[in-house]
Amino acid sequence: MPNTPVQTARTMDLVIGLKELEQVLSTTPENLKRTWLKRHQQYGMPRKHPAGWFWPRKSIDVWLTSQAYVSADPGNDNDGEIPVTVHETRVAEQRAALHTLLGVSK
């Protein structure tokens, strides 16, 4: 029984092929074929389907979005010293300039 366009569209919603994945990762198909297992072992990339060069789309989406994770620097709230950020510095400068302009004393 031949594949109908509806079946093919549903299948493509479930999997991501080699061509599409190589565009997303900005690599070549040859490089992706050669390094997919290393990417799986080192970076947690989902495994490809054993029947061909395609991957589960949802797993790839989750993996790609998890790569954008930015870790927060843990701070010690007990030391009493709050590190000054650029934003806090700018706010303090603007507050001081406004107080000077309005003649407000501390």
PDB file of N, CA and C in Angstrom:
ATOM      1  N   MET A   1       0.841  -1.171   0.000  1.00  0.00           N
ATOM      2  CA  MET A   1       0.000   0.000   0.000  1.00  0.00           C
ATOM      3  C   MET A   1       0.893   1.243   0.000  1.00  0.00           C
ATOM      4  N   PRO A   2       0.764   2.112  -0.993  1.00  0.00           N
ATOM      5  CA  PRO A   2       1.624   3.295  -1.073  1.00  0.00           C
ATOM      6  C   PRO A   2       1.256   4.325  -0.006  1.00  0.00           C
ATOM      7  N   ASN A   3       2.257   5.118   0.349  1.00  0.00           N
ATOM      8  CA  ASN A   3       2.025   6.178   1.331  1.00  0.00           C
ATOM      9  C   ASN A   3       1.193   7.290   0.717  1.00  0.00           C
ATOM     10  N   THR A   4       0.241   7.773   1.457  1.00  0.00           N
ATOM     11  CA  THR A   4      -0.548   8.917   1.013  1.00  0.00           C
ATOM     12  C   THR A   4       0.097  10.179   1.554  1.00  0.00           C
ATOM     13  N   PRO A   5      -0.197  11.340   0.940  1.00  0.00           N
ATOM     14  CA  PRO A   5       0.378  12.585   1.453  1.00  0.00           C
ATOM     15  C   PRO A   5       0.021  12.848   2.913  1.00  0.00           C
ATOM     16  N   VAL A   6      -1.169  12.430   3.338  1.00  0.00           N
ATOM     17  CA  VAL A   6      -1.570  12.647   4.728  1.00  0.00           C
ATOM     18  C   VAL A   6      -0.691  11.828   5.662  1.00  0.00           C
ATOM     19  N   GLN A   7      -0.436  10.558   5.300  1.00  0.00           N
ATOM     20  CA  GLN A   7       0.422   9.719   6.131  1.00  0.00           C
ATOM     21  C   GLN A   7       1.840  10.279   6.181  1.00  0.00           C
ATOM     22  N   THR A   8       2.333  10.749   5.055  1.00  0.00           N
ATOM     23  CA  THR A   8       3.679  11.300   5.005  1.00  0.00           C
ATOM     24  C   THR A   8       3.779  12.561   5.856  1.00  0.00           C
ATOM     25  N   ALA A   9       2.767  13.428   5.786  1.00  0.00           N
ATOM     26  CA  ALA A   9       2.778  14.654   6.585  1.00  0.00           C
ATOM     27  C   ALA A   9       2.738  14.330   8.073  1.00  0.00           C
ATOM     28  N   ARG A  10       1.947  13.361   8.452  1.00  0.00           N
ATOM     29  CA  ARG A  10       1.886  12.974   9.863  1.00  0.00           C
ATOM     30  C   ARG A  10       3.218  12.409  10.327  1.00  0.00           C
ATOM     31  N   THR A  11       3.838  11.612   9.478  1.00  0.00           N
ATOM     32  CA  THR A  11       5.133  11.032   9.821  1.00  0.00           C
ATOM     33  C   THR A  11       6.176  12.131   9.993  1.00  0.00           C
ATOM     34  N   MET A  12       6.181  13.118   9.100  1.00  0.00           N
ATOM     35  CA  MET A  12       7.165  14.188   9.186  1.00  0.00           C
ATOM     36  C   MET A  12       6.924  15.081  10.403  1.00  0.00           C
ATOM     37  N   ASP A  13       5.693  15.090  10.921  1.00  0.00           N
ATOM     38  CA  ASP A  13       5.441  15.813  12.166  1.00  0.00           C
ATOM     39  C   ASP A  13       6.065  15.085  13.352  1.00  0.00           C
ATOM     40  N   LEU A  14       6.263  13.789  13.231  1.00  0.00           N
ATOM     41  CA  LEU A  14       6.794  12.984  14.331  1.00  0.00           C
ATOM     42  C   LEU A  14       8.313  12.853  14.310  1.00  0.00           C
ATOM     43  N   VAL A  15       8.906  12.936  13.124  1.00  0.00           N
ATOM     44  CA  VAL A  15      10.350  12.729  13.004  1.00  0.00           C
ATOM     45  C   VAL A  15      10.990  13.913  12.296  1.00  0.00           C
ATOM     46  N   ILE A  16      12.290  14.054  12.503  1.00  0.00           N
ATOM     47  CA  ILE A  16      13.074  15.058  11.797  1.00  0.00           C
ATOM     48  C   ILE A  16      14.145  14.320  11.007  1.00  0.00           C
ATOM     49  N   GLY A  17      14.222  14.618   9.725  1.00  0.00           N
ATOM     50  CA  GLY A  17      15.149  13.922   8.850  1.00  0.00           C
ATOM     51  C   GLY A  17      16.551  14.507   8.882  1.00  0.00           C
ATOM     52  N   LEU A  18      17.432  13.837   8.179  1.00  0.00           N
ATOM     53  CA  LEU A  18      18.840  14.226   8.142  1.00  0.00           C
ATOM     54  C   LEU A  18      19.012  15.630   7.569  1.00  0.00           C
ATOM     55  N   LYS A  19      18.333  15.933   6.461  1.00  0.00           N
ATOM     56  CA  LYS A  19      18.494  17.242   5.811  1.00  0.00           C
ATOM     57  C   LYS A  19      18.041  18.383   6.723  1.00  0.00           C
ATOM     58  N   GLU A  20      16.883  18.199   7.353  1.00  0.00           N
ATOM     59  CA  GLU A  20      16.370  19.251   8.230  1.00  0.00           C
ATOM     60  C   GLU A  20      17.250  19.419   9.467  1.00  0.00           C
ATOM     61  N   LEU A  21      17.704  18.321  10.030  1.00  0.00           N
ATOM     62  CA  LEU A  21      18.539  18.392  11.225  1.00  0.00           C
ATOM     63  C   LEU A  21      19.898  19.009  10.924  1.00  0.00           C
ATOM     64  N   GLU A  22      20.454  18.707   9.761  1.00  0.00           N
ATOM     65  CA  GLU A  22      21.744  19.297   9.424  1.00  0.00           C
ATOM     66  C   GLU A  22      21.613  20.804   9.228  1.00  0.00           C
ATOM     67  N   GLN A  23      20.459  21.285   8.766  1.00  0.00           N
ATOM     68  CA  GLN A  23      20.246  22.731   8.663  1.00  0.00           C
ATOM     69  C   GLN A  23      20.122  23.356  10.048  1.00  0.00           C
ATOM     70  N   VAL A  24      19.405  22.684  10.929  1.00  0.00           N
ATOM     71  CA  VAL A  24      19.220  23.203  12.287  1.00  0.00           C
ATOM     72  C   VAL A  24      20.554  23.272  13.025  1.00  0.00           C
ATOM     73  N   LEU A  25      21.395  22.264  12.863  1.00  0.00           N
ATOM     74  CA  LEU A  25      22.679  22.207  13.561  1.00  0.00           C
ATOM     75  C   LEU A  25      23.805  22.901  12.804  1.00  0.00           C
ATOM     76  N   SER A  26      23.515  23.421  11.608  1.00  0.00           N
ATOM     77  CA  SER A  26      24.515  24.093  10.768  1.00  0.00           C
ATOM     78  C   SER A  26      25.725  23.204  10.515  1.00  0.00           C
ATOM     79  N   THR A  27      25.466  22.024  10.016  1.00  0.00           N
ATOM     80  CA  THR A  27      26.534  21.086   9.707  1.00  0.00           C
ATOM     81  C   THR A  27      26.212  20.400   8.385  1.00  0.00           C
ATOM     82  N   THR A  28      27.075  19.519   7.957  1.00  0.00           N
ATOM     83  CA  THR A  28      26.839  18.777   6.718  1.00  0.00           C
ATOM     84  C   THR A  28      26.264  17.408   7.050  1.00  0.00           C
ATOM     85  N   PRO A  29      25.575  16.783   6.089  1.00  0.00           N
ATOM     86  CA  PRO A  29      25.049  15.442   6.349  1.00  0.00           C
ATOM     87  C   PRO A  29      26.154  14.439   6.683  1.00  0.00           C
ATOM     88  N   GLU A  30      27.285  14.560   6.016  1.00  0.00           N
ATOM     89  CA  GLU A  30      28.390  13.637   6.272  1.00  0.00           C
ATOM     90  C   GLU A  30      28.908  13.795   7.703  1.00  0.00           C
ATOM     91  N   ASN A  31      29.038  15.037   8.143  1.00  0.00           N
ATOM     92  CA  ASN A  31      29.505  15.289   9.505  1.00  0.00           C
ATOM     93  C   ASN A  31      28.497  14.768  10.522  1.00  0.00           C
ATOM     94  N   LEU A  32      27.226  14.981  10.266  1.00  0.00           N
ATOM     95  CA  LEU A  32      26.195  14.515  11.186  1.00  0.00           C
ATOM     96  C   LEU A  32      26.169  12.993  11.253  1.00  0.00           C
ATOM     97  N   LYS A  33      26.337  12.338  10.107  1.00  0.00           N
ATOM     98  CA  LYS A  33      26.379  10.869  10.094  1.00  0.00           C
ATOM     99  C   LYS A  33      27.583  10.353  10.873  1.00  0.00           C
ATOM    100  N   ARG A  34      28.685  11.089  10.787  1.00  0.00           N
ATOM    101  CA  ARG A  34      29.916  10.653  11.435  1.00  0.00           C
ATOM    102  C   ARG A  34      29.913  10.947  12.937  1.00  0.00           C
ATOM    103  N   THR A  35      29.230  12.013  13.361  1.00  0.00           N
ATOM    104  CA  THR A  35      29.368  12.461  14.749  1.00  0.00           C
ATOM    105  C   THR A  35      28.107  12.323  15.592  1.00  0.00           C
ATOM    106  N   TRP A  36      27.039  11.744  15.068  1.00  0.00           N
ATOM    107  CA  TRP A  36      25.789  11.704  15.842  1.00  0.00           C
ATOM    108  C   TRP A  36      25.947  10.897  17.129  1.00  0.00           C
ATOM    109  N   LEU A  37      26.708   9.800  17.084  1.00  0.00           N
ATOM    110  CA  LEU A  37      26.873   8.979  18.282  1.00  0.00           C
ATOM    111  C   LEU A  37      27.692   9.724  19.347  1.00  0.00           C
ATOM    112  N   LYS A  38      28.722  10.435  18.909  1.00  0.00           N
ATOM    113  CA  LYS A  38      29.521  11.246  19.829  1.00  0.00           C
ATOM    114  C   LYS A  38      28.656  12.352  20.445  1.00  0.00           C
ATOM    115  N   ARG A  39      27.805  12.974  19.629  1.00  0.00           N
ATOM    116  CA  ARG A  39      26.896  14.002  20.141  1.00  0.00           C
ATOM    117  C   ARG A  39      25.928  13.398  21.154  1.00  0.00           C
ATOM    118  N   HIS A  40      25.511  12.158  20.891  1.00  0.00           N
ATOM    119  CA  HIS A  40      24.609  11.477  21.820  1.00  0.00           C
ATOM    120  C   HIS A  40      25.314  11.208  23.150  1.00  0.00           C
ATOM    121  N   GLN A  41      26.537  10.707  23.080  1.00  0.00           N
ATOM    122  CA  GLN A  41      27.261  10.334  24.291  1.00  0.00           C
ATOM    123  C   GLN A  41      27.734  11.548  25.089  1.00  0.00           C
ATOM    124  N   GLN A  42      28.200  12.590  24.403  1.00  0.00           N
ATOM    125  CA  GLN A  42      28.783  13.734  25.108  1.00  0.00           C
ATOM    126  C   GLN A  42      27.777  14.824  25.436  1.00  0.00           C
ATOM    127  N   TYR A  43      26.798  15.029  24.543  1.00  0.00           N
ATOM    128  CA  TYR A  43      25.894  16.165  24.708  1.00  0.00           C
ATOM    129  C   TYR A  43      24.446  15.765  24.951  1.00  0.00           C
ATOM    130  N   GLY A  44      24.160  14.483  24.959  1.00  0.00           N
ATOM    131  CA  GLY A  44      22.801  14.038  25.237  1.00  0.00           C
ATOM    132  C   GLY A  44      21.847  14.123  24.066  1.00  0.00           C
ATOM    133  N   MET A  45      22.387  14.233  22.858  1.00  0.00           N
ATOM    134  CA  MET A  45      21.519  14.266  21.677  1.00  0.00           C
ATOM    135  C   MET A  45      20.723  12.968  21.610  1.00  0.00           C
ATOM    136  N   PRO A  46      19.429  13.043  21.287  1.00  0.00           N
ATOM    137  CA  PRO A  46      18.642  11.810  21.190  1.00  0.00           C
ATOM    138  C   PRO A  46      19.207  10.858  20.140  1.00  0.00           C
ATOM    139  N   ARG A  47      18.993   9.578  20.363  1.00  0.00           N
ATOM    140  CA  ARG A  47      19.467   8.573  19.407  1.00  0.00           C
ATOM    141  C   ARG A  47      18.607   8.602  18.160  1.00  0.00           C
ATOM    142  N   LYS A  48      19.209   8.308  17.032  1.00  0.00           N
ATOM    143  CA  LYS A  48      18.465   8.233  15.776  1.00  0.00           C
ATOM    144  C   LYS A  48      17.650   6.952  15.748  1.00  0.00           C
ATOM    145  N   HIS A  49      16.692   6.911  14.852  1.00  0.00           N
ATOM    146  CA  HIS A  49      15.882   5.709  14.695  1.00  0.00           C
ATOM    147  C   HIS A  49      16.758   4.626  14.066  1.00  0.00           C
ATOM    148  N   PRO A  50      16.663   3.383  14.521  1.00  0.00           N
ATOM    149  CA  PRO A  50      17.535   2.337  13.985  1.00  0.00           C
ATOM    150  C   PRO A  50      17.268   2.002  12.520  1.00  0.00           C
ATOM    151  N   ALA A  51      16.112   2.398  11.998  1.00  0.00           N
ATOM    152  CA  ALA A  51      15.772   2.034  10.619  1.00  0.00           C
ATOM    153  C   ALA A  51      16.248   3.051   9.593  1.00  0.00           C
ATOM    154  N   GLY A  52      16.803   4.165  10.018  1.00  0.00           N
ATOM    155  CA  GLY A  52      17.241   5.156   9.042  1.00  0.00           C
ATOM    156  C   GLY A  52      17.800   6.393   9.712  1.00  0.00           C
ATOM    157  N   TRP A  53      18.049   7.400   8.885  1.00  0.00           N
ATOM    158  CA  TRP A  53      18.646   8.633   9.360  1.00  0.00           C
ATOM    159  C   TRP A  53      17.562   9.643   9.700  1.00  0.00           C
ATOM    160  N   PHE A  54      16.812   9.359  10.742  1.00  0.00           N
ATOM    161  CA  PHE A  54      15.831  10.300  11.260  1.00  0.00           C
ATOM    162  C   PHE A  54      15.714  10.132  12.758  1.00  0.00           C
ATOM    163  N   TRP A  55      15.294  11.204  13.413  1.00  0.00           N
ATOM    164  CA  TRP A  55      15.242  11.288  14.866  1.00  0.00           C
ATOM    165  C   TRP A  55      13.832  11.676  15.306  1.00  0.00           C
ATOM    166  N   PRO A  56      13.443  11.351  16.528  1.00  0.00           N
ATOM    167  CA  PRO A  56      12.142  11.797  17.036  1.00  0.00           C
ATOM    168  C   PRO A  56      12.139  13.325  17.189  1.00  0.00           C
ATOM    169  N   ARG A  57      11.202  13.983  16.524  1.00  0.00           N
ATOM    170  CA  ARG A  57      11.167  15.447  16.488  1.00  0.00           C
ATOM    171  C   ARG A  57      11.044  16.070  17.881  1.00  0.00           C
ATOM    172  N   LYS A  58      10.148  15.559  18.699  1.00  0.00           N
ATOM    173  CA  LYS A  58       9.944  16.131  20.041  1.00  0.00           C
ATOM    174  C   LYS A  58      11.213  16.017  20.883  1.00  0.00           C
ATOM    175  N   SER A  59      11.893  14.891  20.782  1.00  0.00           N
ATOM    176  CA  SER A  59      13.132  14.706  21.554  1.00  0.00           C
ATOM    177  C   SER A  59      14.211  15.681  21.105  1.00  0.00           C
ATOM    178  N   ILE A  60      14.313  15.897  19.799  1.00  0.00           N
ATOM    179  CA  ILE A  60      15.292  16.848  19.273  1.00  0.00           C
ATOM    180  C   ILE A  60      14.934  18.259  19.727  1.00  0.00           C
ATOM    181  N   ASP A  61      13.645  18.617  19.685  1.00  0.00           N
ATOM    182  CA  ASP A  61      13.218  19.944  20.137  1.00  0.00           C
ATOM    183  C   ASP A  61      13.579  20.170  21.600  1.00  0.00           C
ATOM    184  N   VAL A  62      13.304  19.185  22.435  1.00  0.00           N
ATOM    185  CA  VAL A  62      13.631  19.303  23.863  1.00  0.00           C
ATOM    186  C   VAL A  62      15.136  19.413  24.046  1.00  0.00           C
ATOM    187  N   TRP A  63      15.893  18.609  23.322  1.00  0.00           N
ATOM    188  CA  TRP A  63      17.351  18.634  23.444  1.00  0.00           C
ATOM    189  C   TRP A  63      17.907  19.993  23.019  1.00  0.00           C
ATOM    190  N   LEU A  64      17.412  20.531  21.904  1.00  0.00           N
ATOM    191  CA  LEU A  64      17.918  21.813  21.422  1.00  0.00           C
ATOM    192  C   LEU A  64      17.581  22.948  22.384  1.00  0.00           C
ATOM    193  N   THR A  65      16.379  22.956  22.921  1.00  0.00           N
ATOM    194  CA  THR A  65      16.026  24.026  23.855  1.00  0.00           C
ATOM    195  C   THR A  65      16.775  23.883  25.176  1.00  0.00           C
ATOM    196  N   SER A  66      17.114  22.667  25.557  1.00  0.00           N
ATOM    197  CA  SER A  66      17.865  22.495  26.799  1.00  0.00           C
ATOM    198  C   SER A  66      19.315  22.938  26.643  1.00  0.00           C
ATOM    199  N   GLN A  67      19.809  23.038  25.424  1.00  0.00           N
ATOM    200  CA  GLN A  67      21.181  23.485  25.194  1.00  0.00           C
ATOM    201  C   GLN A  67      21.336  24.974  25.459  1.00  0.00           C
ATOM    202  N   ALA A  68      20.223  25.711  25.496  1.00  0.00           N
ATOM    203  CA  ALA A  68      20.269  27.149  25.731  1.00  0.00           C
ATOM    204  C   ALA A  68      20.245  27.486  27.214  1.00  0.00           C
ATOM    205  N   TYR A  69      20.342  26.499  28.064  1.00  0.00           N
ATOM    206  CA  TYR A  69      20.278  26.705  29.511  1.00  0.00           C
ATOM    207  C   TYR A  69      21.464  27.540  29.974  1.00  0.00           C
ATOM    208  N   VAL A  70      21.167  28.563  30.726  1.00  0.00           N
ATOM    209  CA  VAL A  70      22.215  29.407  31.295  1.00  0.00           C
ATOM    210  C   VAL A  70      22.209  29.188  32.799  1.00  0.00           C
ATOM    211  N   SER A  71      23.322  28.767  33.315  1.00  0.00           N
ATOM    212  CA  SER A  71      23.368  28.478  34.747  1.00  0.00           C
ATOM    213  C   SER A  71      23.478  29.771  35.549  1.00  0.00           C
ATOM    214  N   ALA A  72      22.831  29.791  36.676  1.00  0.00           N
ATOM    215  CA  ALA A  72      22.893  30.943  37.576  1.00  0.00           C
ATOM    216  C   ALA A  72      24.051  30.746  38.541  1.00  0.00           C
ATOM    217  N   ASP A  73      24.763  31.810  38.794  1.00  0.00           N
ATOM    218  CA  ASP A  73      25.853  31.733  39.763  1.00  0.00           C
ATOM    219  C   ASP A  73      25.257  31.705  41.158  1.00  0.00           C
ATOM    220  N   PRO A  74      25.551  30.666  41.914  1.00  0.00           N
ATOM    221  CA  PRO A  74      24.998  30.621  43.266  1.00  0.00           C
ATOM    222  C   PRO A  74      25.662  31.683  44.136  1.00  0.00           C
ATOM    223  N   GLY A  75      24.863  32.356  44.919  1.00  0.00           N
ATOM    224  CA  GLY A  75      25.392  33.391  45.793  1.00  0.00           C
ATOM    225  C   GLY A  75      25.190  33.010  47.245  1.00  0.00           C
ATOM    226  N   ASN A  76      25.927  33.653  48.096  1.00  0.00           N
ATOM    227  CA  ASN A  76      25.781  33.425  49.524  1.00  0.00           C
ATOM    228  C   ASN A  76      25.028  34.613  50.109  1.00  0.00           C
ATOM    229  N   ASP A  77      23.794  34.389  50.521  1.00  0.00           N
ATOM    230  CA  ASP A  77      22.974  35.465  51.062  1.00  0.00           C
ATOM    231  C   ASP A  77      23.323  35.795  52.504  1.00  0.00           C
ATOM    232  N   ASN A  78      24.211  35.058  53.112  1.00  0.00           N
ATOM    233  CA  ASN A  78      24.539  35.263  54.519  1.00  0.00           C
ATOM    234  C   ASN A  78      25.699  36.227  54.747  1.00  0.00           C
ATOM    235  N   ASP A  79      26.408  36.601  53.699  1.00  0.00           N
ATOM    236  CA  ASP A  79      27.593  37.422  53.915  1.00  0.00           C
ATOM    237  C   ASP A  79      27.287  38.914  54.030  1.00  0.00           C
ATOM    238  N   GLY A  80      26.084  39.347  53.675  1.00  0.00           N
ATOM    239  CA  GLY A  80      25.711  40.747  53.809  1.00  0.00           C
ATOM    240  C   GLY A  80      26.185  41.626  52.675  1.00  0.00           C
ATOM    241  N   GLU A  81      27.097  41.149  51.882  1.00  0.00           N
ATOM    242  CA  GLU A  81      27.600  41.909  50.747  1.00  0.00           C
ATOM    243  C   GLU A  81      26.804  41.522  49.508  1.00  0.00           C
ATOM    244  N   ILE A  82      26.133  42.491  48.930  1.00  0.00           N
ATOM    245  CA  ILE A  82      25.379  42.229  47.710  1.00  0.00           C
ATOM    246  C   ILE A  82      26.208  42.749  46.545  1.00  0.00           C
ATOM    247  N   PRO A  83      26.535  41.896  45.595  1.00  0.00           N
ATOM    248  CA  PRO A  83      27.347  42.357  44.471  1.00  0.00           C
ATOM    249  C   PRO A  83      26.572  43.384  43.645  1.00  0.00           C
ATOM    250  N   VAL A  84      27.271  44.432  43.246  1.00  0.00           N
ATOM    251  CA  VAL A  84      26.653  45.492  42.464  1.00  0.00           C
ATOM    252  C   VAL A  84      26.675  45.094  40.996  1.00  0.00           C
ATOM    253  N   THR A  85      25.525  45.190  40.381  1.00  0.00           N
ATOM    254  CA  THR A  85      25.448  44.895  38.956  1.00  0.00           C
ATOM    255  C   THR A  85      25.476  46.203  38.182  1.00  0.00           C
ATOM    256  N   VAL A  86      25.614  46.117  36.892  1.00  0.00           N
ATOM    257  CA  VAL A  86      25.616  47.305  36.049  1.00  0.00           C
ATOM    258  C   VAL A  86      24.274  48.025  36.177  1.00  0.00           C
ATOM    259  N   HIS A  87      23.195  47.253  36.217  1.00  0.00           N
ATOM    260  CA  HIS A  87      21.865  47.849  36.343  1.00  0.00           C
ATOM    261  C   HIS A  87      21.742  48.641  37.643  1.00  0.00           C
ATOM    262  N   GLU A  88      22.171  48.048  38.752  1.00  0.00           N
ATOM    263  CA  GLU A  88      22.091  48.738  40.044  1.00  0.00           C
ATOM    264  C   GLU A  88      22.947  49.999  40.053  1.00  0.00           C
ATOM    265  N   THR A  89      24.096  49.945  39.395  1.00  0.00           N
ATOM    266  CA  THR A  89      24.969  51.113  39.313  1.00  0.00           C
ATOM    267  C   THR A  89      24.291  52.229  38.539  1.00  0.00           C
ATOM    268  N   ARG A  90      23.681  51.892  37.403  1.00  0.00           N
ATOM    269  CA  ARG A  90      22.983  52.896  36.581  1.00  0.00           C
ATOM    270  C   ARG A  90      21.812  53.520  37.340  1.00  0.00           C
ATOM    271  N   VAL A  91      21.057  52.699  38.051  1.00  0.00           N
ATOM    272  CA  VAL A  91      19.927  53.216  38.830  1.00  0.00           C
ATOM    273  C   VAL A  91      20.424  54.175  39.905  1.00  0.00           C
ATOM    274  N   ALA A  92      21.506  53.816  40.580  1.00  0.00           N
ATOM    275  CA  ALA A  92      22.064  54.685  41.619  1.00  0.00           C
ATOM    276  C   ALA A  92      22.551  56.002  41.022  1.00  0.00           C
ATOM    277  N   GLU A  93      23.187  55.952  39.846  1.00  0.00           N
ATOM    278  CA  GLU A  93      23.653  57.172  39.189  1.00  0.00           C
ATOM    279  C   GLU A  93      22.485  58.063  38.796  1.00  0.00           C
ATOM    280  N   GLN A  94      21.438  57.455  38.245  1.00  0.00           N
ATOM    281  CA  GLN A  94      20.261  58.232  37.845  1.00  0.00           C
ATOM    282  C   GLN A  94      19.553  58.821  39.062  1.00  0.00           C
ATOM    283  N   ARG A  95      19.478  58.069  40.134  1.00  0.00           N
ATOM    284  CA  ARG A  95      18.856  58.560  41.361  1.00  0.00           C
ATOM    285  C   ARG A  95      19.646  59.753  41.917  1.00  0.00           C
ATOM    286  N   ALA A  96      20.976  59.634  41.930  1.00  0.00           N
ATOM    287  CA  ALA A  96      21.811  60.730  42.430  1.00  0.00           C
ATOM    288  C   ALA A  96      21.660  61.969  41.552  1.00  0.00           C
ATOM    289  N   ALA A  97      21.618  61.787  40.236  1.00  0.00           N
ATOM    290  CA  ALA A  97      21.446  62.923  39.333  1.00  0.00           C
ATOM    291  C   ALA A  97      20.087  63.584  39.537  1.00  0.00           C
ATOM    292  N   LEU A  98      19.057  62.802  39.733  1.00  0.00           N
ATOM    293  CA  LEU A  98      17.718  63.339  39.961  1.00  0.00           C
ATOM    294  C   LEU A  98      17.648  64.077  41.300  1.00  0.00           C
ATOM    295  N   HIS A  99      18.271  63.530  42.331  1.00  0.00           N
ATOM    296  CA  HIS A  99      18.297  64.193  43.635  1.00  0.00           C
ATOM    297  C   HIS A  99      19.039  65.524  43.546  1.00  0.00           C
ATOM    298  N   THR A 100      20.133  65.545  42.793  1.00  0.00           N
ATOM    299  CA  THR A 100      20.887  66.785  42.611  1.00  0.00           C
ATOM    300  C   THR A 100      20.042  67.810  41.869  1.00  0.00           C
ATOM    301  N   LEU A 101      19.359  67.372  40.828  1.00  0.00           N
ATOM    302  CA  LEU A 101      18.523  68.261  40.027  1.00  0.00           C
ATOM    303  C   LEU A 101      17.383  68.851  40.850  1.00  0.00           C
ATOM    304  N   LEU A 102      16.783  68.037  41.704  1.00  0.00           N
ATOM    305  CA  LEU A 102      15.642  68.482  42.503  1.00  0.00           C
ATOM    306  C   LEU A 102      16.050  69.105  43.836  1.00  0.00           C
ATOM    307  N   GLY A 103      17.320  69.049  44.159  1.00  0.00           N
ATOM    308  CA  GLY A 103      17.806  69.627  45.406  1.00  0.00           C
ATOM    309  C   GLY A 103      17.453  68.806  46.631  1.00  0.00           C
ATOM    310  N   VAL A 104      17.307  67.521  46.459  1.00  0.00           N
ATOM    311  CA  VAL A 104      16.973  66.640  47.575  1.00  0.00           C
ATOM    312  C   VAL A 104      18.269  66.198  48.237  1.00  0.00           C
ATOM    313  N   SER A 105      18.309  66.327  49.558  1.00  0.00           N
ATOM    314  CA  SER A 105      19.494  65.858  50.274  1.00  0.00           C
ATOM    315  C   SER A 105      19.194  64.505  50.906  1.00  0.00           C
ATOM    316  N   LYS A 106      20.232  63.801  51.171  1.00  0.00           N
ATOM    317  CA  LYS A 106      20.061  62.460  51.731  1.00  0.00           C
ATOM    318  C   LYS A 106      19.706  62.501  53.141  1.00  0.00           C
TER     319      LYS A 106
END
